[in-house]
């Protein structure tokens, strides 16, 4: 059974950091197209960061560039989103996603590009 389970969300003050984890089971993340998305109240879900199956090319939402980093640990079959310098506008439910579609150069980051999703974890940035 293919499953993605997120952890690491919570309440953090502006300027703080969090690391979200997403453990995969039932399949191997290695070479998968992976990504993180977020959904804030009243807004459409948006792709935050995605990386190609080759691991060579990464896409990042303009507003998180330099602050968020997507990565994966194949030995642990887990993907991560390291978030720093958090802002109140980063408050949202964050979802990890994965898909077997493979590309060396196209880190497309739209919801329709992913077939497997985590359950979501709440991130709240507030003082």
Tab-separated table of N, CA and C in Angstrom:
chain	number	residue	atom	x	y	z
A	1	UNK	N	0.843	-1.189	0.000
A	1	UNK	CA	0.000	0.000	0.000
A	1	UNK	C	0.882	1.244	0.000
A	2	UNK	N	0.678	2.092	-0.993
A	2	UNK	CA	1.445	3.323	-1.099
A	2	UNK	C	0.956	4.319	-0.056
A	3	UNK	N	1.887	4.853	0.725
A	3	UNK	CA	1.495	5.768	1.774
A	3	UNK	C	2.585	6.806	2.012
A	4	UNK	N	2.154	8.050	2.268
A	4	UNK	CA	3.048	9.135	2.658
A	4	UNK	C	2.536	9.693	3.970
A	5	UNK	N	3.420	9.784	4.961
A	5	UNK	CA	3.016	10.258	6.278
A	5	UNK	C	3.906	11.422	6.687
A	6	UNK	N	3.262	12.588	6.894
A	6	UNK	CA	4.000	13.798	7.248
A	6	UNK	C	4.103	13.959	8.753
A	7	UNK	N	5.114	14.692	9.167
A	7	UNK	CA	5.275	15.083	10.556
A	7	UNK	C	6.126	16.357	10.598
A	8	UNK	N	6.117	17.006	11.767
A	8	UNK	CA	6.985	18.156	11.959
A	8	UNK	C	6.309	19.506	11.949
A	9	UNK	N	5.020	19.548	11.685
A	9	UNK	CA	4.328	20.828	11.711
A	9	UNK	C	4.149	21.328	13.131
A	10	UNK	N	3.630	22.545	13.252
A	10	UNK	CA	3.385	23.103	14.578
A	10	UNK	C	3.305	24.611	14.553
A	11	UNK	N	3.374	25.174	15.743
A	11	UNK	CA	3.322	26.627	15.919
A	11	UNK	C	4.741	27.157	16.090
A	12	UNK	N	5.085	28.183	15.344
A	12	UNK	CA	6.418	28.769	15.423
A	12	UNK	C	6.303	30.283	15.317
A	13	UNK	N	7.201	30.983	15.959
A	13	UNK	CA	7.197	32.444	15.900
A	13	UNK	C	7.792	32.927	14.579
A	14	UNK	N	7.400	34.104	14.135
A	14	UNK	CA	8.009	34.673	12.927
A	14	UNK	C	9.526	34.707	13.050
A	15	UNK	N	10.195	34.334	11.966
A	15	UNK	CA	11.644	34.258	11.975
A	15	UNK	C	12.183	32.907	12.383
A	16	UNK	N	11.312	32.034	12.865
A	16	UNK	CA	11.734	30.714	13.312
A	16	UNK	C	11.874	29.713	12.182
A	17	UNK	N	12.197	28.481	12.573
A	17	UNK	CA	12.424	27.407	11.594
A	17	UNK	C	11.645	26.153	11.968
A	18	UNK	N	11.337	25.373	10.950
A	18	UNK	CA	10.714	24.064	11.126
A	18	UNK	C	11.225	23.152	10.033
A	19	UNK	N	11.279	21.874	10.321
A	19	UNK	CA	11.574	20.890	9.282
A	19	UNK	C	10.422	19.898	9.213
A	20	UNK	N	9.797	19.836	8.054
A	20	UNK	CA	8.743	18.866	7.811
A	20	UNK	C	9.351	17.590	7.232
A	21	UNK	N	8.846	16.466	7.689
A	21	UNK	CA	9.288	15.170	7.176
A	21	UNK	C	8.113	14.452	6.526
A	22	UNK	N	8.413	13.609	5.567
A	22	UNK	CA	7.383	12.831	4.880
A	22	UNK	C	7.960	11.451	4.609
A	23	UNK	N	7.510	10.483	5.388
A	23	UNK	CA	8.014	9.114	5.256
A	23	UNK	C	7.161	8.338	4.268
A	24	UNK	N	7.823	7.692	3.330
A	24	UNK	CA	7.124	6.913	2.315
A	24	UNK	C	7.148	5.427	2.672
A	25	UNK	N	6.060	4.737	2.360
A	25	UNK	CA	6.010	3.286	2.526
A	25	UNK	C	5.244	2.688	1.355
A	26	UNK	N	5.565	1.448	1.030
A	26	UNK	CA	4.897	0.789	-0.086
A	26	UNK	C	5.553	1.053	-1.422
A	27	UNK	N	6.506	1.956	-1.452
A	27	UNK	CA	7.261	2.238	-2.664
A	27	UNK	C	8.557	2.939	-2.269
A	28	UNK	N	9.475	3.042	-3.228
A	28	UNK	CA	10.767	3.674	-2.963
A	28	UNK	C	10.792	5.065	-3.574
A	29	UNK	N	11.106	6.066	-2.733
A	29	UNK	CA	11.117	7.448	-3.194
A	29	UNK	C	12.208	7.742	-4.217
A	30	UNK	N	13.259	6.986	-4.172
A	30	UNK	CA	14.377	7.200	-5.080
A	30	UNK	C	13.890	7.252	-6.524
A	31	UNK	N	14.269	8.279	-7.248
A	31	UNK	CA	13.925	8.510	-8.652
A	31	UNK	C	12.494	8.991	-8.856
A	32	UNK	N	11.733	9.145	-7.774
A	32	UNK	CA	10.384	9.697	-7.898
A	32	UNK	C	10.433	11.215	-8.006
A	33	UNK	N	9.501	11.775	-8.720
A	33	UNK	CA	9.235	13.203	-8.763
A	33	UNK	C	8.550	13.530	-7.435
A	34	UNK	N	9.112	14.435	-6.639
A	34	UNK	CA	8.568	14.716	-5.315
A	34	UNK	C	8.325	16.207	-5.142
A	35	UNK	N	7.432	16.529	-4.217
A	35	UNK	CA	7.135	17.943	-4.002
A	35	UNK	C	6.426	18.202	-2.704
A	36	UNK	N	6.410	19.472	-2.331
A	36	UNK	CA	5.654	19.962	-1.188
A	36	UNK	C	4.692	21.043	-1.669
A	37	UNK	N	3.466	20.970	-1.142
A	37	UNK	CA	2.436	21.938	-1.480
A	37	UNK	C	1.881	22.514	-0.188
A	38	UNK	N	1.171	23.630	-0.309
A	38	UNK	CA	0.504	24.171	0.873
A	38	UNK	C	-0.844	24.750	0.493
A	39	UNK	N	-1.739	24.759	1.477
A	39	UNK	CA	-3.086	25.255	1.261
A	39	UNK	C	-3.468	26.123	2.443
A	40	UNK	N	-3.582	27.404	2.183
A	40	UNK	CA	-3.972	28.354	3.220
A	40	UNK	C	-5.454	28.671	3.073
A	41	UNK	N	-6.139	29.017	4.164
A	41	UNK	CA	-7.566	29.347	4.087
A	41	UNK	C	-7.843	30.470	3.094
A	42	UNK	N	-8.813	30.249	2.234
A	42	UNK	CA	-9.194	31.268	1.268
A	42	UNK	C	-8.304	31.371	0.057
A	43	UNK	N	-7.312	30.494	-0.018
A	43	UNK	CA	-6.385	30.520	-1.152
A	43	UNK	C	-6.354	29.158	-1.834
A	44	UNK	N	-5.896	29.158	-3.078
A	44	UNK	CA	-5.735	27.906	-3.798
A	44	UNK	C	-4.478	27.186	-3.316
A	45	UNK	N	-4.494	25.864	-3.423
A	45	UNK	CA	-3.291	25.100	-3.083
A	45	UNK	C	-2.184	25.473	-4.052
A	46	UNK	N	-0.977	25.619	-3.536
A	46	UNK	CA	0.139	26.021	-4.393
A	46	UNK	C	1.351	25.134	-4.169
A	47	UNK	N	2.110	24.940	-5.237
A	47	UNK	CA	3.344	24.192	-5.132
A	47	UNK	C	4.416	25.042	-4.485
A	48	UNK	N	5.025	24.525	-3.434
A	48	UNK	CA	6.054	25.251	-2.700
A	48	UNK	C	7.437	24.914	-3.238
A	49	UNK	N	7.704	23.635	-3.381
A	49	UNK	CA	9.004	23.194	-3.888
A	49	UNK	C	8.859	21.794	-4.458
A	50	UNK	N	9.474	21.565	-5.595
A	50	UNK	CA	9.441	20.259	-6.248
A	50	UNK	C	10.815	19.947	-6.821
A	51	UNK	N	11.115	18.676	-6.944
A	51	UNK	CA	12.408	18.286	-7.495
A	51	UNK	C	12.218	17.113	-8.441
A	52	UNK	N	12.995	17.093	-9.500
A	52	UNK	CA	12.885	16.047	-10.503
A	52	UNK	C	13.299	14.686	-9.947
A	53	UNK	N	12.855	13.649	-10.630
A	53	UNK	CA	13.242	12.301	-10.233
A	53	UNK	C	14.745	12.092	-10.248
A	54	UNK	N	15.410	12.812	-11.141
A	54	UNK	CA	16.870	12.719	-11.206
A	54	UNK	C	17.537	13.434	-10.042
A	55	UNK	N	16.762	14.309	-9.378
A	55	UNK	CA	17.325	15.090	-8.285
A	55	UNK	C	18.152	16.269	-8.734
A	56	UNK	N	18.176	16.522	-10.062
A	56	UNK	CA	19.069	17.547	-10.588
A	56	UNK	C	18.471	18.939	-10.567
A	57	UNK	N	17.180	19.031	-10.784
A	57	UNK	CA	16.548	20.342	-10.947
A	57	UNK	C	15.457	20.526	-9.898
A	58	UNK	N	15.473	21.693	-9.259
A	58	UNK	CA	14.489	22.014	-8.223
A	58	UNK	C	13.719	23.263	-8.610
A	59	UNK	N	12.428	23.225	-8.346
A	59	UNK	CA	11.579	24.411	-8.476
A	59	UNK	C	11.231	24.898	-7.079
A	60	UNK	N	11.242	26.205	-6.879
A	60	UNK	CA	10.789	26.784	-5.618
A	60	UNK	C	9.879	27.964	-5.909
A	61	UNK	N	8.801	28.053	-5.154
A	61	UNK	CA	7.905	29.199	-5.214
A	61	UNK	C	8.721	30.463	-4.933
A	62	UNK	N	8.469	31.510	-5.683
A	62	UNK	CA	9.277	32.726	-5.562
A	62	UNK	C	9.328	33.239	-4.136
A	63	UNK	N	8.206	33.180	-3.435
A	63	UNK	CA	8.131	33.755	-2.087
A	63	UNK	C	8.897	32.950	-1.039
A	64	UNK	N	9.342	31.732	-1.389
A	64	UNK	CA	10.075	30.930	-0.400
A	64	UNK	C	11.523	30.710	-0.801
A	65	UNK	N	11.920	31.233	-1.948
A	65	UNK	CA	13.311	31.059	-2.392
A	65	UNK	C	14.275	31.628	-1.367
A	66	UNK	N	15.303	30.847	-1.067
A	66	UNK	CA	16.298	31.260	-0.089
A	66	UNK	C	15.897	30.950	1.342
A	67	UNK	N	14.636	30.524	1.542
A	67	UNK	CA	14.159	30.219	2.893
A	67	UNK	C	13.780	28.740	3.060
A	68	UNK	N	13.249	28.123	2.019
A	68	UNK	CA	12.799	26.727	2.083
A	68	UNK	C	13.691	25.863	1.202
A	69	UNK	N	13.965	24.641	1.667
A	69	UNK	CA	14.770	23.694	0.903
A	69	UNK	C	14.125	22.320	0.919
A	70	UNK	N	13.927	21.752	-0.251
A	70	UNK	CA	13.393	20.392	-0.365
A	70	UNK	C	14.566	19.424	-0.510
A	71	UNK	N	14.422	18.258	0.119
A	71	UNK	CA	15.471	17.251	0.004
A	71	UNK	C	14.870	15.870	0.223
A	72	UNK	N	15.657	14.853	-0.059
A	72	UNK	CA	15.209	13.489	0.227
A	72	UNK	C	16.394	12.678	0.732
A	73	UNK	N	16.089	11.714	1.576
A	73	UNK	CA	17.075	10.770	2.090
A	73	UNK	C	16.632	9.387	1.628
A	74	UNK	N	17.289	8.881	0.607
A	74	UNK	CA	16.867	7.599	0.032
A	74	UNK	C	17.043	6.455	1.024
A	75	UNK	N	18.062	6.530	1.877
A	75	UNK	CA	18.289	5.469	2.854
A	75	UNK	C	17.125	5.372	3.842
A	76	UNK	N	16.524	6.516	4.149
A	76	UNK	CA	15.397	6.540	5.088
A	76	UNK	C	14.048	6.553	4.371
A	77	UNK	N	14.097	6.612	3.035
A	77	UNK	CA	12.874	6.679	2.235
A	77	UNK	C	11.976	7.824	2.706
A	78	UNK	N	12.589	8.957	2.937
A	78	UNK	CA	11.905	10.109	3.512
A	78	UNK	C	12.295	11.378	2.758
A	79	UNK	N	11.340	12.262	2.583
A	79	UNK	CA	11.601	13.564	2.007
A	79	UNK	C	11.398	14.640	3.057
A	80	UNK	N	12.002	15.791	2.856
A	80	UNK	CA	11.971	16.844	3.858
A	80	UNK	C	11.702	18.200	3.219
A	81	UNK	N	11.177	19.097	4.044
A	81	UNK	CA	11.096	20.501	3.675
A	81	UNK	C	11.650	21.292	4.852
A	82	UNK	N	12.834	21.832	4.688
A	82	UNK	CA	13.438	22.669	5.712
A	82	UNK	C	12.986	24.095	5.486
A	83	UNK	N	12.351	24.671	6.500
A	83	UNK	CA	11.807	26.021	6.389
A	83	UNK	C	12.477	26.926	7.413
A	84	UNK	N	12.960	28.057	6.975
A	84	UNK	CA	13.593	29.007	7.880
A	84	UNK	C	13.055	30.412	7.592
A	85	UNK	N	13.367	31.336	8.481
A	85	UNK	CA	12.880	32.721	8.361
A	85	UNK	C	11.386	32.738	8.069
A	86	UNK	N	10.639	31.959	8.828
A	86	UNK	CA	9.210	31.810	8.570
A	86	UNK	C	8.462	33.106	8.804
A	87	UNK	N	7.425	33.295	7.982
A	87	UNK	CA	6.600	34.496	8.040
A	87	UNK	C	5.158	34.095	8.291
A	88	UNK	N	4.346	35.001	8.835
A	88	UNK	CA	2.929	34.667	9.058
A	88	UNK	C	2.229	34.203	7.779
A	89	UNK	N	2.620	34.726	6.645
A	89	UNK	CA	1.985	34.313	5.383
A	89	UNK	C	2.365	32.895	4.948
A	90	UNK	N	3.283	32.261	5.662
A	90	UNK	CA	3.604	30.857	5.395
A	90	UNK	C	2.635	29.913	6.101
A	91	UNK	N	1.755	30.456	6.925
A	91	UNK	CA	0.775	29.641	7.633
A	91	UNK	C	-0.136	28.917	6.656
A	92	UNK	N	-0.210	27.596	6.795
A	92	UNK	CA	-1.001	26.780	5.873
A	92	UNK	C	-0.917	25.326	6.318
A	93	UNK	N	-1.737	24.486	5.692
A	93	UNK	CA	-1.555	23.039	5.791
A	93	UNK	C	-0.586	22.644	4.683
A	94	UNK	N	0.457	21.934	5.050
A	94	UNK	CA	1.484	21.526	4.096
A	94	UNK	C	1.327	20.042	3.765
A	95	UNK	N	1.439	19.722	2.478
A	95	UNK	CA	1.279	18.356	1.990
A	95	UNK	C	2.528	17.947	1.220
A	96	UNK	N	2.941	16.707	1.422
A	96	UNK	CA	3.972	16.149	0.559
A	96	UNK	C	3.298	15.340	-0.545
A	97	UNK	N	4.003	15.186	-1.646
A	97	UNK	CA	3.446	14.466	-2.789
A	97	UNK	C	4.563	13.774	-3.556
A	98	UNK	N	4.203	12.695	-4.232
A	98	UNK	CA	5.188	11.946	-5.005
A	98	UNK	C	4.512	11.306	-6.223
A	99	UNK	N	5.309	11.108	-7.256
A	99	UNK	CA	4.792	10.481	-8.468
A	99	UNK	C	5.927	9.771	-9.203
A	100	UNK	N	5.646	8.620	-9.800
A	100	UNK	CA	6.711	7.889	-10.484
A	100	UNK	C	7.157	8.516	-11.805
A	101	UNK	N	6.427	9.524	-12.288
A	101	UNK	CA	6.847	10.205	-13.527
A	101	UNK	C	8.255	10.731	-13.347
A	102	UNK	N	9.111	10.441	-14.305
A	102	UNK	CA	10.530	10.775	-14.156
A	102	UNK	C	10.973	11.737	-15.231
A	103	UNK	N	11.713	12.752	-14.807
A	103	UNK	CA	12.353	13.665	-15.741
A	103	UNK	C	13.675	14.102	-15.146
A	104	UNK	N	14.626	14.328	-16.020
A	104	UNK	CA	15.922	14.828	-15.555
A	104	UNK	C	15.907	16.339	-15.396
A	105	UNK	N	14.991	17.012	-16.129
A	105	UNK	CA	15.109	18.472	-16.216
A	105	UNK	C	13.838	19.252	-15.925
A	106	UNK	N	12.714	18.616	-15.746
A	106	UNK	CA	11.450	19.335	-15.591
A	106	UNK	C	10.857	19.129	-14.206
A	107	UNK	N	11.060	20.073	-13.282
A	107	UNK	CA	10.535	19.917	-11.916
A	107	UNK	C	9.116	20.475	-11.787
A	108	UNK	N	8.249	20.117	-12.743
A	108	UNK	CA	6.900	20.668	-12.734
A	108	UNK	C	6.264	20.526	-11.356
A	109	UNK	N	5.521	21.535	-10.963
A	109	UNK	CA	5.049	21.612	-9.580
A	109	UNK	C	3.573	22.008	-9.532
A	110	UNK	N	2.749	21.178	-10.173
A	110	UNK	CA	1.306	21.364	-10.128
A	110	UNK	C	0.670	20.143	-9.483
A	111	UNK	N	-0.442	20.352	-8.807
A	111	UNK	CA	-1.102	19.262	-8.098
A	111	UNK	C	-1.407	18.088	-9.016
A	112	UNK	N	-1.818	18.389	-10.245
A	112	UNK	CA	-2.218	17.342	-11.176
A	112	UNK	C	-1.051	16.442	-11.593
A	113	UNK	N	0.167	16.868	-11.289
A	113	UNK	CA	1.344	16.087	-11.672
A	113	UNK	C	1.674	14.992	-10.666
A	114	UNK	N	0.933	14.922	-9.564
A	114	UNK	CA	1.272	13.994	-8.490
A	114	UNK	C	0.124	13.060	-8.177
A	115	UNK	N	0.448	11.773	-8.025
A	115	UNK	CA	-0.584	10.779	-7.785
A	115	UNK	C	-0.711	10.341	-6.341
A	116	UNK	N	0.317	10.557	-5.536
A	116	UNK	CA	0.285	10.127	-4.135
A	116	UNK	C	0.494	11.328	-3.229
A	117	UNK	N	-0.323	11.396	-2.171
A	117	UNK	CA	-0.313	12.553	-1.283
A	117	UNK	C	-0.295	12.140	0.179
A	118	UNK	N	0.347	12.973	1.009
A	118	UNK	CA	0.263	12.805	2.439
A	118	UNK	C	-1.032	13.397	2.969
A	119	UNK	N	-1.247	13.260	4.272
A	119	UNK	CA	-2.507	13.692	4.889
A	119	UNK	C	-2.486	15.176	5.253
A	120	UNK	N	-1.315	15.791	5.227
A	120	UNK	CA	-1.202	17.207	5.552
A	120	UNK	C	-0.782	17.441	6.994
A	121	UNK	N	-0.024	18.501	7.197
A	121	UNK	CA	0.393	18.890	8.546
A	121	UNK	C	0.292	20.410	8.662
A	122	UNK	N	-0.268	20.879	9.762
A	122	UNK	CA	-0.512	22.309	9.940
A	122	UNK	C	0.768	23.021	10.367
A	123	UNK	N	1.053	24.114	9.693
A	123	UNK	CA	2.138	25.013	10.094
A	123	UNK	C	1.519	26.368	10.375
A	124	UNK	N	1.720	26.867	11.587
A	124	UNK	CA	1.190	28.168	11.984
A	124	UNK	C	2.340	29.056	12.423
A	125	UNK	N	2.465	30.192	11.775
A	125	UNK	CA	3.534	31.143	12.106
A	125	UNK	C	2.876	32.363	12.750
A	126	UNK	N	3.095	32.516	14.041
A	126	UNK	CA	2.414	33.575	14.777
A	126	UNK	C	3.176	33.893	16.051
A	127	UNK	N	3.110	35.159	16.447
A	127	UNK	CA	3.726	35.547	17.708
A	127	UNK	C	2.702	35.509	18.837
